[in-house]
Coordinates of C-alpha atoms in Angstrom, one line a residue:
M294 CA 0.0 0.0 0.0
R295 CA 2.9 2.4 0.7
Y296 CA 4.2 1.7 -2.7
F297 CA 0.8 2.5 -4.3
L298 CA 0.5 5.9 -2.4
A299 CA 4.1 6.7 -3.3
A300 CA 3.4 6.0 -6.9
L301 CA 0.4 8.2 -6.8
L302 CA 2.4 11.0 -5.3
A303 CA 5.2 10.7 -7.8
L304 CA 2.6 10.8 -10.6
V305 CA 1.0 14.0 -9.4
L306 CA 4.3 15.7 -8.6
S307 CA 5.7 14.8 -12.0
G308 CA 2.9 16.8 -13.6
C309 CA 3.4 19.9 -11.5
D310 CA 5.2 22.1 -13.9
N311 CA 3.2 25.1 -12.9
N312 CA 4.5 27.7 -15.3
T313 CA 1.1 27.7 -16.8
P314 CA -0.1 30.6 -19.0
E315 CA -3.6 31.9 -18.7
P316 CA -5.7 29.1 -20.3
E317 CA -7.2 30.2 -23.6
S318 CA -10.4 28.4 -23.3
A319 CA -13.4 30.3 -22.0
P320 CA -14.8 29.4 -18.6
G321 CA -17.2 26.5 -18.9
E322 CA -15.8 25.3 -22.2
A323 CA -15.5 21.5 -22.1
T324 CA -13.6 20.7 -25.3
D325 CA -11.6 17.8 -23.8
M326 CA -14.6 15.9 -22.5
S327 CA -16.0 12.8 -24.1
A328 CA -19.8 13.4 -24.1
A329 CA -20.4 9.8 -25.0
V330 CA -19.2 8.5 -21.7
A331 CA -19.8 11.5 -19.4
D332 CA -23.2 10.6 -18.0
I333 CA -22.8 10.9 -14.3
P334 CA -24.9 13.9 -13.2
A335 CA -22.9 16.6 -11.5
T336 CA -24.9 19.8 -11.9
D337 CA -26.1 20.0 -8.3
W338 CA -22.7 19.0 -7.0
Q339 CA -21.0 21.7 -9.1
N340 CA -23.5 24.4 -8.2
N341 CA -23.1 23.7 -4.5
A342 CA -19.3 23.6 -4.7
D343 CA -19.2 26.8 -6.7
Q344 CA -21.6 28.6 -4.4
T345 CA -19.6 27.6 -1.3
F346 CA -16.3 28.7 -2.9
Q347 CA -17.7 32.0 -4.1
N348 CA -19.2 32.7 -0.6
G349 CA -15.8 32.1 0.9
A350 CA -14.1 34.3 -1.6
A351 CA -16.6 37.1 -1.0
A352 CA -16.0 37.0 2.8
W353 CA -12.2 37.0 2.2
Q354 CA -12.4 39.9 -0.2
Q355 CA -14.6 41.8 2.3
A356 CA -12.1 41.1 5.0
M357 CA -9.3 42.5 2.7
N358 CA -11.3 45.7 2.2
D359 CA -11.9 46.0 5.9
F360 CA -8.2 45.6 6.6
E361 CA -7.3 48.2 3.9
Q362 CA -9.7 50.7 5.5
N363 CA -8.6 50.0 9.1
R364 CA -5.2 48.3 9.4
E365 CA -5.4 47.1 12.9
Q366 CA -4.7 43.7 14.6
A367 CA -8.4 42.8 14.9
Q368 CA -8.9 43.3 11.1
L369 CA -5.8 41.2 10.4
D370 CA -7.0 38.4 12.7
A371 CA -10.3 38.5 10.8
L372 CA -8.5 38.4 7.5
R373 CA -6.6 35.3 8.5
E374 CA -9.8 33.6 9.7
Q375 CA -11.5 34.3 6.4
L376 CA -8.7 32.9 4.3
E377 CA -8.8 29.7 6.3
S378 CA -12.6 29.5 5.8
W379 CA -12.2 30.0 2.1
Y380 CA -9.5 27.4 1.9
A381 CA -11.7 24.9 3.8
A382 CA -14.4 25.4 1.1
F383 CA -11.9 24.6 -1.6
V384 CA -10.7 21.4 0.3
D385 CA -14.2 20.3 1.0
H386 CA -14.9 19.9 -2.7
Y387 CA -11.4 18.9 -3.9
L388 CA -12.5 15.6 -5.3
L389 CA -14.8 17.4 -7.7
A390 CA -12.1 19.9 -8.7
A391 CA -9.6 17.1 -9.2
S392 CA -12.1 15.2 -11.3
R393 CA -12.9 18.2 -13.5
A394 CA -9.1 18.8 -13.9
C395 CA -8.7 15.2 -15.1
Q396 CA -11.8 15.5 -17.4
L397 CA -10.6 18.8 -18.9
N398 CA -6.9 17.9 -18.9
Q399 CA -6.2 20.9 -16.6
Q400 CA -4.2 19.3 -13.8
E401 CA -1.6 22.0 -14.0
L402 CA -4.3 24.6 -13.5
L403 CA -5.5 22.8 -10.3
N404 CA -2.0 22.4 -9.1
R405 CA -1.5 26.2 -9.5
M406 CA -4.4 26.8 -7.2
D407 CA -2.7 25.2 -4.2
T408 CA 1.0 24.3 -4.7
W409 CA 2.8 22.7 -1.8
P410 CA 5.3 21.9 -0.5
L411 CA 6.8 25.2 -1.7
Y412 CA 9.9 27.3 -1.3
P413 CA 8.6 30.2 1.0
G414 CA 11.6 32.4 0.4
Y415 CA 10.9 32.4 -3.3
L416 CA 7.7 34.4 -2.7
D417 CA 8.3 36.5 0.4
A418 CA 11.0 37.5 2.9
L419 CA 12.0 35.1 5.7
P420 CA 13.4 36.0 9.1
E421 CA 16.9 34.8 8.1
W422 CA 16.6 36.4 4.6
P423 CA 14.7 39.7 5.1
E424 CA 15.1 40.8 1.5
S425 CA 14.3 37.6 -0.2
G426 CA 11.3 36.8 -2.4
L427 CA 9.3 38.2 -5.3
I428 CA 7.3 40.5 -3.1
S429 CA 10.5 42.2 -1.9
D430 CA 11.9 42.5 -5.4
P431 CA 11.3 46.1 -6.6
Y432 CA 12.2 45.2 -10.1
L433 CA 9.4 42.7 -10.5
E434 CA 6.2 44.2 -11.8
M435 CA 3.4 43.1 -9.5
T436 CA 0.8 41.9 -12.0
R437 CA -1.2 38.7 -12.5
K438 CA 0.7 38.0 -15.7
S439 CA 4.1 38.4 -14.0
L440 CA 3.0 36.2 -11.1
R441 CA 1.8 33.5 -13.5
T442 CA 5.2 33.7 -15.3
Q443 CA 7.1 33.3 -12.0
H444 CA 5.0 30.4 -10.8
G445 CA 7.1 27.2 -11.2
A446 CA 9.6 29.1 -13.3
T447 CA 12.4 26.7 -12.8
D448 CA 11.0 24.3 -10.2
A449 CA 7.5 23.0 -9.4
S450 CA 7.8 24.2 -5.8
E451 CA 8.5 27.8 -6.8
A452 CA 5.0 29.0 -6.0
S453 CA 3.9 32.6 -6.6
L454 CA 0.2 31.8 -6.7
G455 CA -2.3 29.6 -5.0
F456 CA -3.7 29.2 -1.5
A457 CA -0.5 27.9 0.1
A458 CA 1.4 30.9 -1.3
L459 CA -1.3 33.2 0.2
F460 CA -0.8 31.7 3.6
V461 CA 2.9 32.3 3.3
A462 CA 2.4 36.0 2.4
L463 CA -0.2 36.5 5.1
N464 CA 1.1 34.4 8.0
G465 CA 4.8 33.7 7.3
T466 CA 6.6 30.5 8.2
E467 CA 7.1 30.8 12.0
E468 CA 4.8 29.6 14.7
T469 CA 3.9 33.2 15.5
P470 CA 2.2 34.8 12.5
K471 CA 3.7 37.8 10.8
A472 CA 3.6 41.0 12.8
L473 CA 1.0 43.6 11.9
P474 CA 3.5 46.2 10.5
L475 CA 4.7 43.7 7.8
L476 CA 1.2 43.9 6.3
A477 CA -0.2 47.2 7.5
G478 CA 2.8 49.5 7.0
D479 CA 3.1 52.2 4.3
D480 CA 6.6 51.1 3.2
E481 CA 7.0 49.7 -0.3
I482 CA 7.2 46.0 0.7
A483 CA 4.1 46.1 2.9
L484 CA 2.2 47.8 0.0
R485 CA 3.4 45.2 -2.4
R486 CA 2.4 42.4 0.0
R487 CA -1.1 43.8 0.2
E488 CA -1.2 44.2 -3.6
Y489 CA 0.0 40.6 -3.9
L490 CA -2.9 39.3 -1.8
Q491 CA -5.4 41.0 -4.1
L492 CA -3.7 39.8 -7.3
A493 CA -3.4 36.2 -6.1
T494 CA -7.0 36.2 -5.1
E495 CA -8.1 37.4 -8.5
Q496 CA -6.1 34.6 -10.1
L497 CA -7.6 32.0 -7.9
L498 CA -11.1 33.1 -8.8
T499 CA -10.2 33.0 -12.5
D500 CA -8.7 29.5 -12.2
A501 CA -11.7 28.2 -10.3
K502 CA -14.1 29.4 -13.0
L503 CA -12.1 27.4 -15.6
L504 CA -12.7 24.2 -13.7
S505 CA -16.4 24.9 -13.3
V506 CA -18.5 23.4 -16.1
E507 CA -22.1 22.4 -16.3
A508 CA -21.6 19.0 -17.7
P509 CA -21.8 15.4 -16.5
L510 CA -18.7 13.5 -15.2
D511 CA -17.5 10.1 -16.3
S512 CA -16.3 7.3 -14.2
Q513 CA -12.7 7.5 -15.3
A514 CA -12.5 11.2 -14.4
L515 CA -13.8 10.5 -11.0
K516 CA -11.3 7.7 -10.5
C517 CA -8.5 10.0 -11.7
G518 CA -9.7 12.7 -9.3
L519 CA -9.8 10.2 -6.4
E520 CA -6.2 9.2 -7.2
H521 CA -5.1 12.8 -7.1
T522 CA -7.0 13.4 -3.9
L523 CA -5.3 10.4 -2.2
A524 CA -1.9 11.6 -3.4
R525 CA -2.7 14.9 -1.8
D526 CA -3.7 13.3 1.4
A527 CA -0.4 11.4 1.5
R528 CA 1.6 14.5 0.7
K529 CA 0.2 16.6 3.5
A530 CA 2.1 14.4 6.0
S531 CA 5.5 15.0 4.3
T532 CA 8.3 15.5 6.8
D533 CA 12.0 16.4 6.6
L534 CA 11.3 19.3 4.2
E535 CA 13.5 21.8 6.0
A536 CA 16.7 20.3 4.7
E537 CA 15.5 21.1 1.1
G538 CA 14.2 24.5 2.1
L539 CA 10.6 23.4 1.5
F540 CA 7.6 24.3 3.6
I541 CA 3.9 23.3 4.0
P542 CA 1.9 26.0 5.9
A543 CA 0.4 24.7 9.1
T544 CA -3.1 25.7 8.0
V545 CA -2.7 23.6 4.8
R546 CA -1.8 20.5 6.9
E547 CA -4.6 21.1 9.4
V548 CA -7.4 21.8 7.0
N549 CA -6.5 18.9 4.7
A550 CA -6.2 16.5 7.6
E551 CA -9.6 17.5 9.0
R552 CA -11.6 17.9 5.8
L553 CA -10.1 16.3 2.7
L554 CA -11.3 12.7 3.1
K555 CA -14.4 13.9 4.8
G556 CA -15.2 15.9 1.7
V557 CA -14.7 12.7 -0.4
R558 CA -17.1 10.8 1.8
N559 CA -19.7 13.6 1.6
M560 CA -19.7 13.8 -2.2
D561 CA -23.0 14.5 -3.9
Q562 CA -25.3 11.5 -3.4
T563 CA -26.8 11.6 -6.9
A564 CA -23.4 11.6 -8.5
L565 CA -22.2 8.8 -6.1
E566 CA -25.2 6.5 -7.0
A567 CA -24.6 7.0 -10.7
W568 CA -20.9 6.3 -10.3
A569 CA -21.5 3.2 -8.2
E570 CA -23.4 1.7 -11.1
K571 CA -20.3 2.0 -13.3
A572 CA -17.7 1.4 -10.6
P573 CA -19.0 -1.3 -8.2
G574 CA -17.6 -1.2 -4.7
I575 CA -17.0 2.6 -4.5
E576 CA -19.8 3.1 -1.9
E577 CA -18.5 0.3 0.3
A578 CA -14.9 1.7 0.0
L579 CA -16.2 5.1 1.0
A580 CA -18.0 3.6 4.0
A581 CA -14.9 1.6 5.0
S582 CA -12.7 4.7 4.8
K583 CA -14.4 6.1 7.9
K584 CA -12.5 3.5 9.9
E585 CA -9.6 2.5 7.6
G586 CA -8.8 5.9 6.2
P587 CA -7.4 6.3 2.7
D588 CA -6.2 2.7 2.6
A589 CA -9.8 1.5 1.9
L590 CA -10.0 3.8 -1.1
A591 CA -6.5 3.0 -2.4
T592 CA -7.3 -0.7 -2.2
W593 CA -10.5 -0.2 -4.3
L594 CA -8.6 1.9 -6.8
N595 CA -5.8 -0.7 -7.1
Q596 CA -8.1 -3.7 -7.6
P597 CA -7.7 -5.6 -11.0

């Protein structure tokens, strides 16, 4: 079983060259889907996931506006709380997003939405390197285009976009979150840091729209999405990252540990029933995963 999860992890990471340009297809375009086999209803699931994600984004954006108007500790605390809530909405429906990414051949786009482990010093200053990072670089134009170009420029863990990168910019890498002046100040770096939060948010919303389509799913896309979800679950427990300069934000670990597999088990019931007709045993594997964890799902995926 360890070999299976390791293989899944290697497969996902090998595809994480995240220097992805803005996709040319319009939101909702499903040119890579096979309509002949995509007959698992997912409209209600998609609408629910989209609404939850958009509500979280709206609350986060309002918190950013509040912080810009009144840059005090209470507003910063609220900002951090809203980012965690928005991220939880993303993780709750990760299976659907991963299945859409498989269906539309947009795995790199999904990876860009939440890249980890990552090199935190690539994006922002660290205590030991106070002038490191793209945010501190006055010669880097702070635009969505430049951030997309810098994302995964030479290594998949060079993250300039996505939720994990947002957590680094907002909270830092220490047990104690970044001090208020680092985000509330009027100096150039603090201004760029706040500008970064806005631009990274806009890119997340754009990327999410490209994975939202009103179309049925197929069994193979759901299996592929489940494989990526299990690989993500295994990756969240990665240790010994410091020697390589890599980092997984604490909130990323905690939210995925608490909600990722629960979100799989709570997938839309109509979609699950239709999937079970084409993939016998999935309902039993989901039920078994409550006690056995991801091993039950991995065993089902790995059956002949």
